[in-house]
Amino acid sequence: MPVSRRFHERFDAYMRAQLCDELAMGRPSAFRGTLTVSREAGARAIPICELLADYLSEEDETAECGWILYNKDFCEKMAGQDVTPDIATFPRHAEACQSVDDYITALLGTHHCDRALFRQTSQTIRTLARLGNAILIGRGSNFITADLDNAFHIRLIGKEATRLAYIQQTHNLNRSAALSYLHLTDHERQTYVKLHLQKNVDDPLSYHAIIRTDEISDELLARMIGDLFMDWVAARKPTSGKLVTFT
């Protein structure tokens, strides 16, 4: 599910403001937290994180530039590549394709990310994490920022049946195609992290919190995560102007 257009505009404004501030000050002017979000396919990460970014933009006193989202869409935009096909160019139902696997592969825009792109993506993730007020979705961001003391890591999960129903609704797929999409997406994400970071996305010790999204509204989840994060930041009581470890 793509990020709303307004977050692309907010991202551009955020980068201009944050980078100008850092260049002017020579370092970040305040301790700003960052959230990383790992998720199972169909766990509603994008709508939840959009609401979370809006909530933190209103409630977090350090968010002078607002909170932004960063996911695969922005990764490819900043890398100057456009490898994800437009979903509108593909048939709306898997039966129209020669095989479900062909359809799902096209829908996902599956490709082998080389080491150069991974290094560039990782550098971007660490830069945004250092600047703060960023929600970093996927791409192994919790592992890439594990040594940064301003990063709070969560994972969104859910029952397969609930996630399957969400994928069917949002992508207009029948049950068979949606199930293939779900399994292939989860497998692709696990493989990406294993290949590039030698980590396991299902390791519970890699997260501050693992949250099941079943039977809880997006709005409530956004507030829950936002309040948990802000309480975590407040409990750390960082010194004014504290620098975040960054290499």
PDB file of C-alpha atoms in Angstrom:
ATOM      1  CA  MET A   1       0.000   0.000   0.000  1.00  0.00           C
ATOM      2  CA  PRO A   2       1.585   3.314  -1.051  1.00  0.00           C
ATOM      3  CA  VAL A   3       2.088   6.231   1.314  1.00  0.00           C
ATOM      4  CA  SER A   4      -0.347   9.146   0.827  1.00  0.00           C
ATOM      5  CA  ARG A   5       0.861  11.961  -1.420  1.00  0.00           C
ATOM      6  CA  ARG A   6       0.811  14.477   1.429  1.00  0.00           C
ATOM      7  CA  PHE A   7       3.582  12.521   3.148  1.00  0.00           C
ATOM      8  CA  HIS A   8       5.780  12.857   0.078  1.00  0.00           C
ATOM      9  CA  GLU A   9       5.302  16.622   0.300  1.00  0.00           C
ATOM     10  CA  ARG A  10       5.931  16.580   4.040  1.00  0.00           C
ATOM     11  CA  PHE A  11       9.071  14.508   3.484  1.00  0.00           C
ATOM     12  CA  ASP A  12      10.516  17.073   1.088  1.00  0.00           C
ATOM     13  CA  ALA A  13       9.787  19.950   3.503  1.00  0.00           C
ATOM     14  CA  TYR A  14      11.211  17.955   6.420  1.00  0.00           C
ATOM     15  CA  MET A  15      14.465  17.219   4.615  1.00  0.00           C
ATOM     16  CA  ARG A  16      14.986  20.863   3.684  1.00  0.00           C
ATOM     17  CA  ALA A  17      14.271  22.101   7.205  1.00  0.00           C
ATOM     18  CA  GLN A  18      16.160  19.408   9.107  1.00  0.00           C
ATOM     19  CA  LEU A  19      19.260  19.457   6.957  1.00  0.00           C
ATOM     20  CA  CYS A  20      19.414  23.262   6.947  1.00  0.00           C
ATOM     21  CA  ASP A  21      19.124  23.201  10.746  1.00  0.00           C
ATOM     22  CA  GLU A  22      21.883  20.632  11.064  1.00  0.00           C
ATOM     23  CA  LEU A  23      24.200  22.489   8.689  1.00  0.00           C
ATOM     24  CA  ALA A  24      23.604  25.736  10.543  1.00  0.00           C
ATOM     25  CA  MET A  25      24.145  24.269  14.001  1.00  0.00           C
ATOM     26  CA  GLY A  26      26.845  21.786  13.086  1.00  0.00           C
ATOM     27  CA  ARG A  27      24.846  19.100  14.906  1.00  0.00           C
ATOM     28  CA  PRO A  28      21.231  18.210  15.766  1.00  0.00           C
ATOM     29  CA  SER A  29      19.783  20.980  17.964  1.00  0.00           C
ATOM     30  CA  ALA A  30      17.728  18.647  20.160  1.00  0.00           C
ATOM     31  CA  PHE A  31      17.329  15.022  21.110  1.00  0.00           C
ATOM     32  CA  ARG A  32      14.731  13.763  18.657  1.00  0.00           C
ATOM     33  CA  GLY A  33      13.449  10.225  18.763  1.00  0.00           C
ATOM     34  CA  THR A  34      12.923   7.903  15.819  1.00  0.00           C
ATOM     35  CA  LEU A  35      10.545   4.960  15.389  1.00  0.00           C
ATOM     36  CA  THR A  36      11.287   1.877  13.313  1.00  0.00           C
ATOM     37  CA  VAL A  37       8.378  -0.308  12.260  1.00  0.00           C
ATOM     38  CA  SER A  38       8.735  -3.916  11.189  1.00  0.00           C
ATOM     39  CA  ARG A  39       5.512  -5.548  10.043  1.00  0.00           C
ATOM     40  CA  GLU A  40       3.874  -8.668   8.737  1.00  0.00           C
ATOM     41  CA  ALA A  41       2.115  -8.379   5.396  1.00  0.00           C
ATOM     42  CA  GLY A  42      -1.409  -7.074   5.830  1.00  0.00           C
ATOM     43  CA  ALA A  43      -0.851  -5.765   9.367  1.00  0.00           C
ATOM     44  CA  ARG A  44      -2.014  -2.280   8.219  1.00  0.00           C
ATOM     45  CA  ALA A  45       1.355  -0.623   8.785  1.00  0.00           C
ATOM     46  CA  ILE A  46       0.892   2.249   6.319  1.00  0.00           C
ATOM     47  CA  PRO A  47      -2.483   3.593   7.565  1.00  0.00           C
ATOM     48  CA  ILE A  48      -1.415   3.115  11.188  1.00  0.00           C
ATOM     49  CA  CYS A  49       1.895   4.886  10.620  1.00  0.00           C
ATOM     50  CA  GLU A  50       0.271   7.757   8.737  1.00  0.00           C
ATOM     51  CA  LEU A  51      -2.032   8.354  11.713  1.00  0.00           C
ATOM     52  CA  LEU A  52       0.918   7.922  14.063  1.00  0.00           C
ATOM     53  CA  ALA A  53       2.939  10.538  12.179  1.00  0.00           C
ATOM     54  CA  ASP A  54       0.018  12.971  12.387  1.00  0.00           C
ATOM     55  CA  TYR A  55      -0.430  12.250  16.105  1.00  0.00           C
ATOM     56  CA  LEU A  56       3.245  12.752  16.914  1.00  0.00           C
ATOM     57  CA  SER A  57       3.374  15.889  14.779  1.00  0.00           C
ATOM     58  CA  GLU A  58       0.719  17.335  17.096  1.00  0.00           C
ATOM     59  CA  GLU A  59       1.851  15.903  20.449  1.00  0.00           C
ATOM     60  CA  ASP A  60       5.659  15.672  20.277  1.00  0.00           C
ATOM     61  CA  GLU A  61       7.193  18.977  21.343  1.00  0.00           C
ATOM     62  CA  THR A  62      10.431  18.257  19.443  1.00  0.00           C
ATOM     63  CA  ALA A  63       8.623  17.964  16.101  1.00  0.00           C
ATOM     64  CA  GLU A  64       9.161  21.472  14.760  1.00  0.00           C
ATOM     65  CA  CYS A  65       9.134  20.091  11.205  1.00  0.00           C
ATOM     66  CA  GLY A  66       6.509  17.422  11.848  1.00  0.00           C
ATOM     67  CA  TRP A  67       6.990  13.659  11.687  1.00  0.00           C
ATOM     68  CA  ILE A  68       7.665  11.911   8.387  1.00  0.00           C
ATOM     69  CA  LEU A  69       7.422   8.381   7.008  1.00  0.00           C
ATOM     70  CA  TYR A  70      10.153   6.515   5.151  1.00  0.00           C
ATOM     71  CA  ASN A  71       9.474   3.228   3.401  1.00  0.00           C
ATOM     72  CA  LYS A  72      10.408   1.408   0.208  1.00  0.00           C
ATOM     73  CA  ASP A  73       8.752   4.128  -1.910  1.00  0.00           C
ATOM     74  CA  PHE A  74      11.116   6.783  -0.537  1.00  0.00           C
ATOM     75  CA  CYS A  75      14.077   4.409  -0.659  1.00  0.00           C
ATOM     76  CA  GLU A  76      13.696   4.056  -4.425  1.00  0.00           C
ATOM     77  CA  LYS A  77      12.910   7.754  -4.903  1.00  0.00           C
ATOM     78  CA  MET A  78      16.083   8.834  -3.089  1.00  0.00           C
ATOM     79  CA  ALA A  79      18.143   6.187  -4.858  1.00  0.00           C
ATOM     80  CA  GLY A  80      16.943   7.546  -8.192  1.00  0.00           C
ATOM     81  CA  GLN A  81      15.372   4.244  -9.186  1.00  0.00           C
ATOM     82  CA  ASP A  82      11.815   3.345 -10.077  1.00  0.00           C
ATOM     83  CA  VAL A  83      11.658  -0.431  -9.865  1.00  0.00           C
ATOM     84  CA  THR A  84       8.125  -0.855  -8.525  1.00  0.00           C
ATOM     85  CA  PRO A  85       5.522  -1.209 -11.265  1.00  0.00           C
ATOM     86  CA  ASP A  86       2.275   0.707 -11.106  1.00  0.00           C
ATOM     87  CA  ILE A  87      -0.401  -1.610  -9.725  1.00  0.00           C
ATOM     88  CA  ALA A  88      -2.890  -0.015 -12.121  1.00  0.00           C
ATOM     89  CA  THR A  89      -1.033  -1.524 -15.091  1.00  0.00           C
ATOM     90  CA  PHE A  90      -1.748  -5.064 -13.924  1.00  0.00           C
ATOM     91  CA  PRO A  91      -4.976  -7.073 -14.108  1.00  0.00           C
ATOM     92  CA  ARG A  92      -7.242  -6.662 -11.106  1.00  0.00           C
ATOM     93  CA  HIS A  93      -7.639 -10.404 -10.621  1.00  0.00           C
ATOM     94  CA  ALA A  94      -5.077 -13.179 -10.726  1.00  0.00           C
ATOM     95  CA  GLU A  95      -7.111 -15.314 -13.126  1.00  0.00           C
ATOM     96  CA  ALA A  96      -6.237 -12.883 -15.917  1.00  0.00           C
ATOM     97  CA  CYS A  97      -2.564 -13.819 -15.637  1.00  0.00           C
ATOM     98  CA  GLN A  98      -0.882 -16.977 -16.850  1.00  0.00           C
ATOM     99  CA  SER A  99      -0.075 -17.892 -13.239  1.00  0.00           C
ATOM    100  CA  VAL A 100      -0.694 -16.512  -9.790  1.00  0.00           C
ATOM    101  CA  ASP A 101       3.054 -16.476  -9.133  1.00  0.00           C
ATOM    102  CA  ASP A 102       3.679 -14.309 -12.223  1.00  0.00           C
ATOM    103  CA  TYR A 103       0.956 -11.925 -11.149  1.00  0.00           C
ATOM    104  CA  ILE A 104       2.167 -11.613  -7.569  1.00  0.00           C
ATOM    105  CA  THR A 105       5.771 -11.115  -8.659  1.00  0.00           C
ATOM    106  CA  ALA A 106       4.692  -8.304 -10.979  1.00  0.00           C
ATOM    107  CA  LEU A 107       2.468  -6.796  -8.313  1.00  0.00           C
ATOM    108  CA  LEU A 108       5.268  -6.730  -5.760  1.00  0.00           C
ATOM    109  CA  GLY A 109       7.873  -5.456  -8.165  1.00  0.00           C
ATOM    110  CA  THR A 110      10.184  -8.163  -6.831  1.00  0.00           C
ATOM    111  CA  HIS A 111      13.825  -7.630  -7.694  1.00  0.00           C
ATOM    112  CA  HIS A 112      17.257  -8.438  -6.316  1.00  0.00           C
ATOM    113  CA  CYS A 113      18.556  -5.427  -4.440  1.00  0.00           C
ATOM    114  CA  ASP A 114      22.295  -5.262  -4.956  1.00  0.00           C
ATOM    115  CA  ARG A 115      24.794  -4.366  -2.280  1.00  0.00           C
ATOM    116  CA  ALA A 116      25.271  -0.816  -3.567  1.00  0.00           C
ATOM    117  CA  LEU A 117      21.570  -0.017  -3.260  1.00  0.00           C
ATOM    118  CA  PHE A 118      21.451  -1.660   0.167  1.00  0.00           C
ATOM    119  CA  ARG A 119      24.382   0.437   1.388  1.00  0.00           C
ATOM    120  CA  GLN A 120      22.750   3.605   0.078  1.00  0.00           C
ATOM    121  CA  THR A 121      19.436   2.672   1.688  1.00  0.00           C
ATOM    122  CA  SER A 122      21.140   1.899   4.998  1.00  0.00           C
ATOM    123  CA  GLN A 123      22.997   5.212   4.970  1.00  0.00           C
ATOM    124  CA  THR A 124      19.737   7.066   4.304  1.00  0.00           C
ATOM    125  CA  ILE A 125      17.984   5.209   7.124  1.00  0.00           C
ATOM    126  CA  ARG A 126      20.755   6.066   9.582  1.00  0.00           C
ATOM    127  CA  THR A 127      20.780   9.705   8.489  1.00  0.00           C
ATOM    128  CA  LEU A 128      17.029  10.041   8.996  1.00  0.00           C
ATOM    129  CA  ALA A 129      17.227   8.220  12.323  1.00  0.00           C
ATOM    130  CA  ARG A 130      19.926  10.623  13.463  1.00  0.00           C
ATOM    131  CA  LEU A 131      17.847  13.645  12.452  1.00  0.00           C
ATOM    132  CA  GLY A 132      14.851  12.218  14.332  1.00  0.00           C
ATOM    133  CA  ASN A 133      11.078  12.701  14.083  1.00  0.00           C
ATOM    134  CA  ALA A 134      11.020   9.912  11.486  1.00  0.00           C
ATOM    135  CA  ILE A 135       9.039   6.686  11.225  1.00  0.00           C
ATOM    136  CA  LEU A 136      11.162   4.180   9.311  1.00  0.00           C
ATOM    137  CA  ILE A 137       9.079   1.333   7.877  1.00  0.00           C
ATOM    138  CA  GLY A 138      10.777  -1.924   6.957  1.00  0.00           C
ATOM    139  CA  ARG A 139      14.073  -2.335   5.069  1.00  0.00           C
ATOM    140  CA  GLY A 140      15.600  -3.851   8.238  1.00  0.00           C
ATOM    141  CA  SER A 141      15.628  -0.382   9.796  1.00  0.00           C
ATOM    142  CA  ASN A 142      15.466  -1.698  13.369  1.00  0.00           C
ATOM    143  CA  PHE A 143      18.661  -3.688  12.824  1.00  0.00           C
ATOM    144  CA  ILE A 144      20.382  -0.887  10.897  1.00  0.00           C
ATOM    145  CA  THR A 145      19.708   1.561  13.764  1.00  0.00           C
ATOM    146  CA  ALA A 146      20.110  -0.885  16.655  1.00  0.00           C
ATOM    147  CA  ASP A 147      23.102   1.033  18.047  1.00  0.00           C
ATOM    148  CA  LEU A 148      21.393   4.451  17.971  1.00  0.00           C
ATOM    149  CA  ASP A 149      20.100   5.456  21.391  1.00  0.00           C
ATOM    150  CA  ASN A 150      17.196   7.548  20.066  1.00  0.00           C
ATOM    151  CA  ALA A 151      15.568   4.685  18.091  1.00  0.00           C
ATOM    152  CA  PHE A 152      12.474   2.862  19.363  1.00  0.00           C
ATOM    153  CA  HIS A 153      11.616  -0.392  17.589  1.00  0.00           C
ATOM    154  CA  ILE A 154       8.180  -1.961  17.149  1.00  0.00           C
ATOM    155  CA  ARG A 155       6.783  -4.841  15.105  1.00  0.00           C
ATOM    156  CA  LEU A 156       3.180  -5.090  13.909  1.00  0.00           C
ATOM    157  CA  ILE A 157       1.687  -8.566  13.598  1.00  0.00           C
ATOM    158  CA  GLY A 158      -1.755 -10.125  13.253  1.00  0.00           C
ATOM    159  CA  LYS A 159      -3.708 -13.295  12.655  1.00  0.00           C
ATOM    160  CA  GLU A 160      -3.253 -14.578   9.121  1.00  0.00           C
ATOM    161  CA  ALA A 161      -6.998 -14.556   8.495  1.00  0.00           C
ATOM    162  CA  THR A 162      -7.272 -10.887   9.463  1.00  0.00           C
ATOM    163  CA  ARG A 163      -4.276  -9.880   7.393  1.00  0.00           C
ATOM    164  CA  LEU A 164      -5.557 -11.901   4.445  1.00  0.00           C
ATOM    165  CA  ALA A 165      -8.920 -10.127   4.541  1.00  0.00           C
ATOM    166  CA  TYR A 166      -7.177  -6.743   4.589  1.00  0.00           C
ATOM    167  CA  ILE A 167      -5.042  -7.631   1.564  1.00  0.00           C
ATOM    168  CA  GLN A 168      -8.086  -8.872  -0.341  1.00  0.00           C
ATOM    169  CA  GLN A 169      -9.860  -5.587   0.355  1.00  0.00           C
ATOM    170  CA  THR A 170      -7.020  -3.164  -0.334  1.00  0.00           C
ATOM    171  CA  HIS A 171      -5.688  -4.910  -3.459  1.00  0.00           C
ATOM    172  CA  ASN A 172      -8.984  -6.251  -4.804  1.00  0.00           C
ATOM    173  CA  LEU A 173      -7.670  -9.822  -4.953  1.00  0.00           C
ATOM    174  CA  ASN A 174      -9.430 -13.129  -4.591  1.00  0.00           C
ATOM    175  CA  ARG A 175      -8.481 -15.326  -1.642  1.00  0.00           C
ATOM    176  CA  SER A 176      -5.949 -17.444  -3.545  1.00  0.00           C
ATOM    177  CA  ALA A 177      -4.078 -14.461  -4.971  1.00  0.00           C
ATOM    178  CA  ALA A 178      -4.178 -12.597  -1.644  1.00  0.00           C
ATOM    179  CA  LEU A 179      -2.765 -15.612   0.190  1.00  0.00           C
ATOM    180  CA  SER A 180       0.085 -15.865  -2.324  1.00  0.00           C
ATOM    181  CA  TYR A 181       0.741 -12.131  -1.951  1.00  0.00           C
ATOM    182  CA  LEU A 182       0.823 -12.439   1.848  1.00  0.00           C
ATOM    183  CA  HIS A 183       3.219 -15.392   1.918  1.00  0.00           C
ATOM    184  CA  LEU A 184       5.496 -14.025  -0.805  1.00  0.00           C
ATOM    185  CA  THR A 185       5.689 -10.589   0.813  1.00  0.00           C
ATOM    186  CA  ASP A 186       6.581 -12.001   4.229  1.00  0.00           C
ATOM    187  CA  HIS A 187       9.133 -14.336   2.638  1.00  0.00           C
ATOM    188  CA  GLU A 188      10.687 -11.494   0.613  1.00  0.00           C
ATOM    189  CA  ARG A 189      11.064  -9.331   3.717  1.00  0.00           C
ATOM    190  CA  GLN A 190      12.569 -12.153   5.756  1.00  0.00           C
ATOM    191  CA  THR A 191      14.989 -12.963   2.940  1.00  0.00           C
ATOM    192  CA  TYR A 192      16.029  -9.313   2.514  1.00  0.00           C
ATOM    193  CA  VAL A 193      16.946  -8.999   6.189  1.00  0.00           C
ATOM    194  CA  LYS A 194      18.632 -12.408   6.311  1.00  0.00           C
ATOM    195  CA  LEU A 195      20.653 -11.760   3.146  1.00  0.00           C
ATOM    196  CA  HIS A 196      21.865  -8.253   3.950  1.00  0.00           C
ATOM    197  CA  LEU A 197      21.924  -8.186   7.748  1.00  0.00           C
ATOM    198  CA  GLN A 198      22.088 -11.838   8.787  1.00  0.00           C
ATOM    199  CA  LYS A 199      19.184 -11.243  11.170  1.00  0.00           C
ATOM    200  CA  ASN A 200      15.773 -12.782  11.824  1.00  0.00           C
ATOM    201  CA  VAL A 201      12.809 -10.411  11.568  1.00  0.00           C
ATOM    202  CA  ASP A 202      10.816 -12.633  13.942  1.00  0.00           C
ATOM    203  CA  ASP A 203      13.321 -12.323  16.801  1.00  0.00           C
ATOM    204  CA  PRO A 204      11.244 -10.753  19.634  1.00  0.00           C
ATOM    205  CA  LEU A 205      14.367  -9.400  21.343  1.00  0.00           C
ATOM    206  CA  SER A 206      14.964  -7.080  18.373  1.00  0.00           C
ATOM    207  CA  TYR A 207      11.989  -4.884  19.333  1.00  0.00           C
ATOM    208  CA  HIS A 208      10.870  -2.753  22.258  1.00  0.00           C
ATOM    209  CA  ALA A 209       7.276  -3.807  21.575  1.00  0.00           C
ATOM    210  CA  ILE A 210       5.426  -6.299  19.388  1.00  0.00           C
ATOM    211  CA  ILE A 211       1.823  -5.249  18.794  1.00  0.00           C
ATOM    212  CA  ARG A 212      -1.025  -7.379  17.430  1.00  0.00           C
ATOM    213  CA  THR A 213      -3.228  -5.193  15.276  1.00  0.00           C
ATOM    214  CA  ASP A 214      -6.291  -7.459  15.266  1.00  0.00           C
ATOM    215  CA  GLU A 215      -9.518  -5.949  16.618  1.00  0.00           C
ATOM    216  CA  ILE A 216      -7.928  -2.565  17.425  1.00  0.00           C
ATOM    217  CA  SER A 217      -8.680   0.456  15.248  1.00  0.00           C
ATOM    218  CA  ASP A 218      -5.927   2.269  13.373  1.00  0.00           C
ATOM    219  CA  GLU A 219      -6.649   5.454  15.341  1.00  0.00           C
ATOM    220  CA  LEU A 220      -6.318   3.739  18.724  1.00  0.00           C
ATOM    221  CA  LEU A 221      -3.161   1.902  17.674  1.00  0.00           C
ATOM    222  CA  ALA A 222      -1.588   5.168  16.528  1.00  0.00           C
ATOM    223  CA  ARG A 223      -2.295   6.802  19.885  1.00  0.00           C
ATOM    224  CA  MET A 224      -1.109   3.727  21.819  1.00  0.00           C
ATOM    225  CA  ILE A 225       2.188   3.561  19.956  1.00  0.00           C
ATOM    226  CA  GLY A 226       2.671   7.330  20.071  1.00  0.00           C
ATOM    227  CA  ASP A 227       2.073   7.525  23.825  1.00  0.00           C
ATOM    228  CA  LEU A 228       4.318   4.524  24.478  1.00  0.00           C
ATOM    229  CA  PHE A 229       7.078   6.080  22.409  1.00  0.00           C
ATOM    230  CA  MET A 230       6.830   9.522  24.041  1.00  0.00           C
ATOM    231  CA  ASP A 231       6.847   7.933  27.517  1.00  0.00           C
ATOM    232  CA  TRP A 232       9.934   5.958  26.532  1.00  0.00           C
ATOM    233  CA  VAL A 233      11.699   9.117  25.383  1.00  0.00           C
ATOM    234  CA  ALA A 234      10.690  10.994  28.546  1.00  0.00           C
ATOM    235  CA  ALA A 235      11.955   8.169  30.768  1.00  0.00           C
ATOM    236  CA  ARG A 236      15.387   8.344  29.171  1.00  0.00           C
ATOM    237  CA  LYS A 237      15.834  11.962  30.308  1.00  0.00           C
ATOM    238  CA  PRO A 238      18.569  12.791  27.771  1.00  0.00           C
ATOM    239  CA  THR A 239      20.749  15.811  28.415  1.00  0.00           C
ATOM    240  CA  SER A 240      20.048  18.928  26.354  1.00  0.00           C
ATOM    241  CA  GLY A 241      21.706  18.821  22.959  1.00  0.00           C
ATOM    242  CA  LYS A 242      22.851  15.231  23.437  1.00  0.00           C
ATOM    243  CA  LEU A 243      24.437  13.797  20.316  1.00  0.00           C
ATOM    244  CA  VAL A 244      23.209  10.500  18.923  1.00  0.00           C
ATOM    245  CA  THR A 245      25.816   7.857  18.117  1.00  0.00           C
ATOM    246  CA  PHE A 246      26.248   7.771  14.354  1.00  0.00           C
ATOM    247  CA  THR A 247      28.776   6.090  12.100  1.00  0.00           C
TER     248      THR A 247
END
